[in-house]
Short mmCIF file of C-alpha atoms in Angstrom, two decimals:
data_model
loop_
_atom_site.label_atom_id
_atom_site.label_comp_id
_atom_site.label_asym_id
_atom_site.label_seq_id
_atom_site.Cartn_x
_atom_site.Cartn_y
_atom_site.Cartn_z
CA UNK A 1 0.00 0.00 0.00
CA UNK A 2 0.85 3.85 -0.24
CA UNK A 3 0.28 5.54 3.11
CA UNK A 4 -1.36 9.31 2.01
CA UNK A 5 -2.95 12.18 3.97
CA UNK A 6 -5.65 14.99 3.37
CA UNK A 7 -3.00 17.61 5.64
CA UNK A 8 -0.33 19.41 4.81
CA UNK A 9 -1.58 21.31 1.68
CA UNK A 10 -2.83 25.21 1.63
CA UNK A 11 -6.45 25.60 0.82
CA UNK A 12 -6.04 27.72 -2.10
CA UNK A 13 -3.77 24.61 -4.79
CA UNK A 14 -3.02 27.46 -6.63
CA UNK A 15 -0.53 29.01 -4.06
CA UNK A 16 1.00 25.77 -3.54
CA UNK A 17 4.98 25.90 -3.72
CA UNK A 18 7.25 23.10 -3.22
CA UNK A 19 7.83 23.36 0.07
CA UNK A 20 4.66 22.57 1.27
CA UNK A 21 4.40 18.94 -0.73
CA UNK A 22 8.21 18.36 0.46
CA UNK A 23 6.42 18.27 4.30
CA UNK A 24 3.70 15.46 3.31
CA UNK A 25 6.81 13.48 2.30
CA UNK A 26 9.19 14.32 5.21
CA UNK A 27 6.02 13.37 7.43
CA UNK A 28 6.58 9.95 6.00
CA UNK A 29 3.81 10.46 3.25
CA UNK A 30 4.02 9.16 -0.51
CA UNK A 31 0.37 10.16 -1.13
CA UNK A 32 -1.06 13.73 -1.16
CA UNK A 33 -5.05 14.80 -1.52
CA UNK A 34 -5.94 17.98 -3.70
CA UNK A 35 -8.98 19.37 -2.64
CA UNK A 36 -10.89 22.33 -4.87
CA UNK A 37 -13.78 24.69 -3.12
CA UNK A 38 -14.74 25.62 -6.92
CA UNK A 39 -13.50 23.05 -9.30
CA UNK A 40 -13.83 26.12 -12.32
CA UNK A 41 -11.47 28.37 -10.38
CA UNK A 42 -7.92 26.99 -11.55
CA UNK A 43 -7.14 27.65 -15.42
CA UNK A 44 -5.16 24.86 -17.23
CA UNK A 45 -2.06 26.32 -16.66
CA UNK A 46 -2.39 26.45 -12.80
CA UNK A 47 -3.38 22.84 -12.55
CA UNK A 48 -0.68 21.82 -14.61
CA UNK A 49 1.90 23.78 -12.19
CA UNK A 50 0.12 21.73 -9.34
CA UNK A 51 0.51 18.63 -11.12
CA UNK A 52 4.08 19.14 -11.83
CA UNK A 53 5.14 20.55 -8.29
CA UNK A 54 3.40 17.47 -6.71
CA UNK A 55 5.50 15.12 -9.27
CA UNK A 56 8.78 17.03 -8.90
CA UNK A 57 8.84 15.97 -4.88
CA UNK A 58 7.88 12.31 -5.48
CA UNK A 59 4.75 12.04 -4.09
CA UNK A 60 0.90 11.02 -5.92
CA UNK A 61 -1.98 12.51 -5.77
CA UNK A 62 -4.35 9.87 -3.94
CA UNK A 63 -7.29 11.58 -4.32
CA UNK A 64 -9.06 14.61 -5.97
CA UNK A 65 -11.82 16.53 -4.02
CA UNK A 66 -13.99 19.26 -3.79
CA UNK A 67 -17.31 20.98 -3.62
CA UNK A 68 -20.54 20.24 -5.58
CA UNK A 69 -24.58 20.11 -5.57
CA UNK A 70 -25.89 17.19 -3.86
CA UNK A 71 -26.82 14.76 -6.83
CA UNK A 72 -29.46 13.55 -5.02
CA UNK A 73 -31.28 17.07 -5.01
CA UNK A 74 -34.90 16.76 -5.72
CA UNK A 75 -34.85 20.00 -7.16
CA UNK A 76 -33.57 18.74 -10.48
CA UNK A 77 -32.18 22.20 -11.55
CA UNK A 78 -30.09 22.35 -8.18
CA UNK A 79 -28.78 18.32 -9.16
CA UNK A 80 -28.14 18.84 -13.12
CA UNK A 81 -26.13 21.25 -12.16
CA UNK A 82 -24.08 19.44 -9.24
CA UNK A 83 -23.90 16.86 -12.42
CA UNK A 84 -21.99 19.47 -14.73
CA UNK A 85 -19.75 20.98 -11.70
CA UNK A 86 -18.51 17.27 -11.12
CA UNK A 87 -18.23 16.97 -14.77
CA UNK A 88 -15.80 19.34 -14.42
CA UNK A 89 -13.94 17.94 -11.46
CA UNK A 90 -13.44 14.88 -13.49
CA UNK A 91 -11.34 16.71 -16.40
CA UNK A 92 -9.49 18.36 -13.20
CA UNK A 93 -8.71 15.73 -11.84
CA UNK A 94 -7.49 14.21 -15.50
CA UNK A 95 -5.36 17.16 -15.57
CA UNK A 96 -3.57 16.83 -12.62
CA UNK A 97 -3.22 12.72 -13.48
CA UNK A 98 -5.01 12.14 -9.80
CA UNK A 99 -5.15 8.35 -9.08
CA UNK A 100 -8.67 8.86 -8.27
CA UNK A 101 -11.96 11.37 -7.91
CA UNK A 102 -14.20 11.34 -4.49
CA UNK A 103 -18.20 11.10 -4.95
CA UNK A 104 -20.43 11.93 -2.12
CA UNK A 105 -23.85 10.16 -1.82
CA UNK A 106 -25.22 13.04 -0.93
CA UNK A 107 -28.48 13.81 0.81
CA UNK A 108 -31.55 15.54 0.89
CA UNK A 109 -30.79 17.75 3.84
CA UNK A 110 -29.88 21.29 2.57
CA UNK A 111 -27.52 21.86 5.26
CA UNK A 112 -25.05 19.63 3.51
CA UNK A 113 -23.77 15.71 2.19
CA UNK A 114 -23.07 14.24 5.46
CA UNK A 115 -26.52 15.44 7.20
CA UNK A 116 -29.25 13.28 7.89
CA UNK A 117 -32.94 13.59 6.20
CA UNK A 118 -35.66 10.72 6.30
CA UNK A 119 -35.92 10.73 2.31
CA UNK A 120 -32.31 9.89 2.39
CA UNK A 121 -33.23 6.31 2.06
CA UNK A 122 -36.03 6.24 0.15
CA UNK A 123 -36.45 4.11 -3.92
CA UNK A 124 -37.23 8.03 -5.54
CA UNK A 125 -33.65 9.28 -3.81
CA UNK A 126 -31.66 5.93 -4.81
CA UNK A 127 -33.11 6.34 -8.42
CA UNK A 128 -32.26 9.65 -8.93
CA UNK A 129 -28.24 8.39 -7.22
CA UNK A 130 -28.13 6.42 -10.03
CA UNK A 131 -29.01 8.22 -12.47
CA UNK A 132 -26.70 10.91 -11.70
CA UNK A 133 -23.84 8.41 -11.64
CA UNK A 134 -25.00 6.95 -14.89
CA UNK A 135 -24.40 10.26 -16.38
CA UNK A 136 -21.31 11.47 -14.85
CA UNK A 137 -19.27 8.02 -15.53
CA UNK A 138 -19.71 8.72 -19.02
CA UNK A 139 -17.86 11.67 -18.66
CA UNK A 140 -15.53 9.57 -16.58
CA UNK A 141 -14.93 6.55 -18.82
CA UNK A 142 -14.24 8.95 -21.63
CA UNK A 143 -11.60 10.92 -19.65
CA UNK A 144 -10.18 7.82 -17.63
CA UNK A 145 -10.70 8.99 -14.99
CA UNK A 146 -11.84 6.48 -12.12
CA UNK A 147 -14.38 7.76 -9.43
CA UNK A 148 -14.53 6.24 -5.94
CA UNK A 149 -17.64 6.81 -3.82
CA UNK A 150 -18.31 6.68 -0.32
CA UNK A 151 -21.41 5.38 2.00
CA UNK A 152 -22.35 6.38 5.43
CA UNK A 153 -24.87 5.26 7.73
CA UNK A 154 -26.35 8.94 7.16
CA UNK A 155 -26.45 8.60 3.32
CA UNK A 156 -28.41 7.36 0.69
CA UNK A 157 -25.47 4.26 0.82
CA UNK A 158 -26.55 3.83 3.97
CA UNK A 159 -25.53 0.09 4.02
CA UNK A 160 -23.08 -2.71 2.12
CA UNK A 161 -25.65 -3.86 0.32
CA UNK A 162 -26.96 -0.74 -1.00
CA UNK A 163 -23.56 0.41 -2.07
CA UNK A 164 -23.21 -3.08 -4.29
CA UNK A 165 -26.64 -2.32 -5.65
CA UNK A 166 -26.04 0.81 -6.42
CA UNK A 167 -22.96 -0.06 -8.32
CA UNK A 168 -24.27 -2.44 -10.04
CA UNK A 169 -27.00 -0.48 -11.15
CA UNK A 170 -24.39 1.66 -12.85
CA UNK A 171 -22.37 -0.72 -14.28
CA UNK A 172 -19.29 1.86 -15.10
CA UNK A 173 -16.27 0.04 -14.77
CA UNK A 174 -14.66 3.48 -13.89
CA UNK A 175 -17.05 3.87 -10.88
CA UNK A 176 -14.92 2.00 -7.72
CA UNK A 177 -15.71 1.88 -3.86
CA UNK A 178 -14.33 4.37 -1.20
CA UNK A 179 -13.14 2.23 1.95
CA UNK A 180 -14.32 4.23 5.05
CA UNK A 181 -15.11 1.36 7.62
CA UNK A 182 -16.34 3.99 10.60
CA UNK A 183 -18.88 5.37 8.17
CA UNK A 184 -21.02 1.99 8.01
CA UNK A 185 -20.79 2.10 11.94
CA UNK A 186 -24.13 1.60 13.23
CA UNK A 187 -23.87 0.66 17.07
CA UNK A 188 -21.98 -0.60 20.17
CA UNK A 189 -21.53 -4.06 18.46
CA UNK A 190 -19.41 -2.25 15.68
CA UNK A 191 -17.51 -0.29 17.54
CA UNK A 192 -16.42 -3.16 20.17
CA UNK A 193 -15.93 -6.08 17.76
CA UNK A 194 -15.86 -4.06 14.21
CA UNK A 195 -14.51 -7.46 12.49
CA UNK A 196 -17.65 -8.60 11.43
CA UNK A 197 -18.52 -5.07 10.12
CA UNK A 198 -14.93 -5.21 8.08
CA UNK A 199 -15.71 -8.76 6.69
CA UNK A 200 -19.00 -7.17 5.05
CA UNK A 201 -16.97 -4.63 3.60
CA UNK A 202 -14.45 -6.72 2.06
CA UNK A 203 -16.49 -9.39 1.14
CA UNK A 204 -19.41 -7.95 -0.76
CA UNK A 205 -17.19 -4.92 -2.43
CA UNK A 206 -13.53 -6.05 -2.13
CA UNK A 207 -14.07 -6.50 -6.12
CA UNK A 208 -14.48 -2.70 -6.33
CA UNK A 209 -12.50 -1.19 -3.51
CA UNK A 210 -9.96 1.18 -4.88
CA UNK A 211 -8.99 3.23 -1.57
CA UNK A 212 -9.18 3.59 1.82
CA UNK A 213 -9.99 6.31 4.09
CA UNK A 214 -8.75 5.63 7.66
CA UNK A 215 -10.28 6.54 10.43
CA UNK A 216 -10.81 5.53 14.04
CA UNK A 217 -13.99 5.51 16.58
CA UNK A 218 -14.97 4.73 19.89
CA UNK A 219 -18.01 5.47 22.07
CA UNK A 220 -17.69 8.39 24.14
CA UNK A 221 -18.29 7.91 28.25
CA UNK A 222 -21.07 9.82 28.78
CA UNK A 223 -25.40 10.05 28.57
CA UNK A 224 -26.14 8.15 26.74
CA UNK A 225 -24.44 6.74 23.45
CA UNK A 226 -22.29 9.10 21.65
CA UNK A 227 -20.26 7.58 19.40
CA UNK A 228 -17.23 9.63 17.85
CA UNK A 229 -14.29 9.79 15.47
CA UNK A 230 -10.86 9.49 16.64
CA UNK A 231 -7.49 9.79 16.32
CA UNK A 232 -5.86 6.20 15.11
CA UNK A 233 -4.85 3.98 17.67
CA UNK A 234 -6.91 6.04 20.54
CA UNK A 235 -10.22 4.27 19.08
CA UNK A 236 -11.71 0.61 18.84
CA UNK A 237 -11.89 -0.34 15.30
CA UNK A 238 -9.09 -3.04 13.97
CA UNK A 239 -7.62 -0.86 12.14
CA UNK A 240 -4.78 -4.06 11.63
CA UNK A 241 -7.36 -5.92 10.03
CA UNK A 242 -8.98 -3.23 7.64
CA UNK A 243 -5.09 -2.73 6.53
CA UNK A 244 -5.23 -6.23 5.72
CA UNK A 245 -7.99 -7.03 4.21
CA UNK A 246 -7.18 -3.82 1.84
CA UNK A 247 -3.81 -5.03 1.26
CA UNK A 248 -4.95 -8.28 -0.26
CA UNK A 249 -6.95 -7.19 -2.81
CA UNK A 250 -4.86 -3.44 -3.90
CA UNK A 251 -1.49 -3.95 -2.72
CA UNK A 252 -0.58 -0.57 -4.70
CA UNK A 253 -3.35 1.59 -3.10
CA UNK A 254 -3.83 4.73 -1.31
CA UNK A 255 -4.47 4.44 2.66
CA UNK A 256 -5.15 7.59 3.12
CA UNK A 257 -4.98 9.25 6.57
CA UNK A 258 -8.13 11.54 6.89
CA UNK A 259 -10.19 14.12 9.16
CA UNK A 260 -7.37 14.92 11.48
CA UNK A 261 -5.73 18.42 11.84
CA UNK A 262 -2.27 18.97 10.71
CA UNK A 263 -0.83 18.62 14.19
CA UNK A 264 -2.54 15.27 14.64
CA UNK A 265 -1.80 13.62 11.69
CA UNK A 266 2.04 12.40 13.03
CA UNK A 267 0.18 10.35 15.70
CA UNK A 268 -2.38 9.13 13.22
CA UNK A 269 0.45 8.10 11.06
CA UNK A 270 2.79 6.56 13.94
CA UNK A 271 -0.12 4.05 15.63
CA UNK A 272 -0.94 3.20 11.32
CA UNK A 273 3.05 1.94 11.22
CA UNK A 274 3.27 0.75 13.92
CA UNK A 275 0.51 -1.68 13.49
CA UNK A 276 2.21 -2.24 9.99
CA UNK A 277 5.24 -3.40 11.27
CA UNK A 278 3.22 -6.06 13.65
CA UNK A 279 1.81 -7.45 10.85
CA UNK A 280 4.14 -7.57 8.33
CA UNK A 281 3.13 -5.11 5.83
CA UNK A 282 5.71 -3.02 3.99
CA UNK A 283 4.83 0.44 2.67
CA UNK A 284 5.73 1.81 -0.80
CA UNK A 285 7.97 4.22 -1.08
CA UNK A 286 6.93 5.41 -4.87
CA UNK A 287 4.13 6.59 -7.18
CA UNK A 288 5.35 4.15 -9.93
#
């Protein structure tokens, strides 16, 4: 696997200089995420520059990101155009030679993708999920660009099984899975024994997993259940076994370290080797 993280980068790509991609690989990091509040802001020539100072330090680009309308919207002016903004992420993200572009399921709730709304889960919201991936991989499988997408418990890919049916409702071999085990999270009995939960995973997508987000949880001590994202290696999850199941199946992958601020990260990164080294994985060391 390559170990990557979402830190280290300014907000703004465009004022990204060289120094700031050599710290992502001093911090032990082959993998980098580029992340775009307005996909149409960058010209050609800027993303190139990005491309090329990213290259010049030896690291990847694990992942492309960035803000769109939910494609889920019921408002179908609101979702055909979160359709042609992600259109354009995908030549972005062909420019800059990511390894991969990050869909959201989205979700009904206007106050944003990872908010929950009762219509999240219902046959109207999947349909229209589909359709709108239908349309973009097009755009995808003509640009070669692949597209990973996430589920949450939240989301309309609220479980395992909806994610495979989802993606096989699309049938785009361009459109892959995003590993995020703490997303599918749905209790105590996940949190304390989380291999079943990782077996599910694996087993029903392992086919179509393409990257992993890592991530930790645990379930807070207080009234009454509050369970919460943390740092790697404070949490519960087998984070071992998620490594290894991933491993198996895209030994030249991203794991990419995620939702942490920039003065977290080393610890993130130090329990994730650590664990490594236990079990016998090695780390690559290049983008080729």
């Amino acid at each position: 696997m390559r170990l990557a993280t979402t830190g280290f980068l300014p907000g703004d790509l465009r004022t990204l200089e060289p120094a700031h991609v050599q710290k992502v690989r001093q911090e032990g990091f082959v993998g980098c995420c580029c992340r775009f509040a307005d996909f149409a802001a960058p010209t050609t020539d800027e993303l190139h520059k990005i491309r090329d100072i990213i290259a010049g330090e030896g690291v990847g680009i694990a992942q492309v990101n960035g803000q769109y309308e939910g494609m889920v919207n019921p408002d179908e002016s609101r979702r055909q155009a979160g359709i042609a903004t992600f259109r354009q992420a995908i030549q972005v993200c062909a420019t800059l030679q990511g390894d991969n572009l990050y869909v959201r399921p989205g979700s009904i709730n206007p106050r944003g993708h990872w908010t929950p709304h009762p219509d999240n889960h219902l046959p109207a919201t999947i349909d229209r999920l589909v359709d709108s991936l239908t349309q973009v991989t097009r755009t995808a499988e003509d640009a070669g660009v692949i597209l990973t997408i996430e589920g949450h418990v939240l989301s309309p890919l609220n479980t395992v099984a909806m994610v495979r049916e989802v993606l096989d409702r699309v049938g785009s071999p361009m459109l892959k899975f995003n590993v995020d085990p703490v997303n599918f999270v749905r209790g105590l009995h996940d949190v304390y024994d989380s291999r079943p939960l990782l077996d599910e995973l694996y087993d029903t997508l392992g086919d179509v997993a393409w990257v992993v987000h890592a991530k930790d949880v645990d379930v807070e001590d207080r009234l009454v259940m509050h369970i919460a994202e943390v740092v790697i290696g404070r949490g519960r999850m087998d984070v071992g076994y998620y490594m290894q199941r991933f491993e198996a199946i895209k030994p030249e992958g991203y794991f990419i370290i995620e939702h942490l601020p920039d003065d977290l990260i080393p610890e993130a990164r130090d329990s994730v080797l650590a664990t490594a080294e236990k079990l016998g994985i090695a780390w690559l060391e290049s983008v080729v």
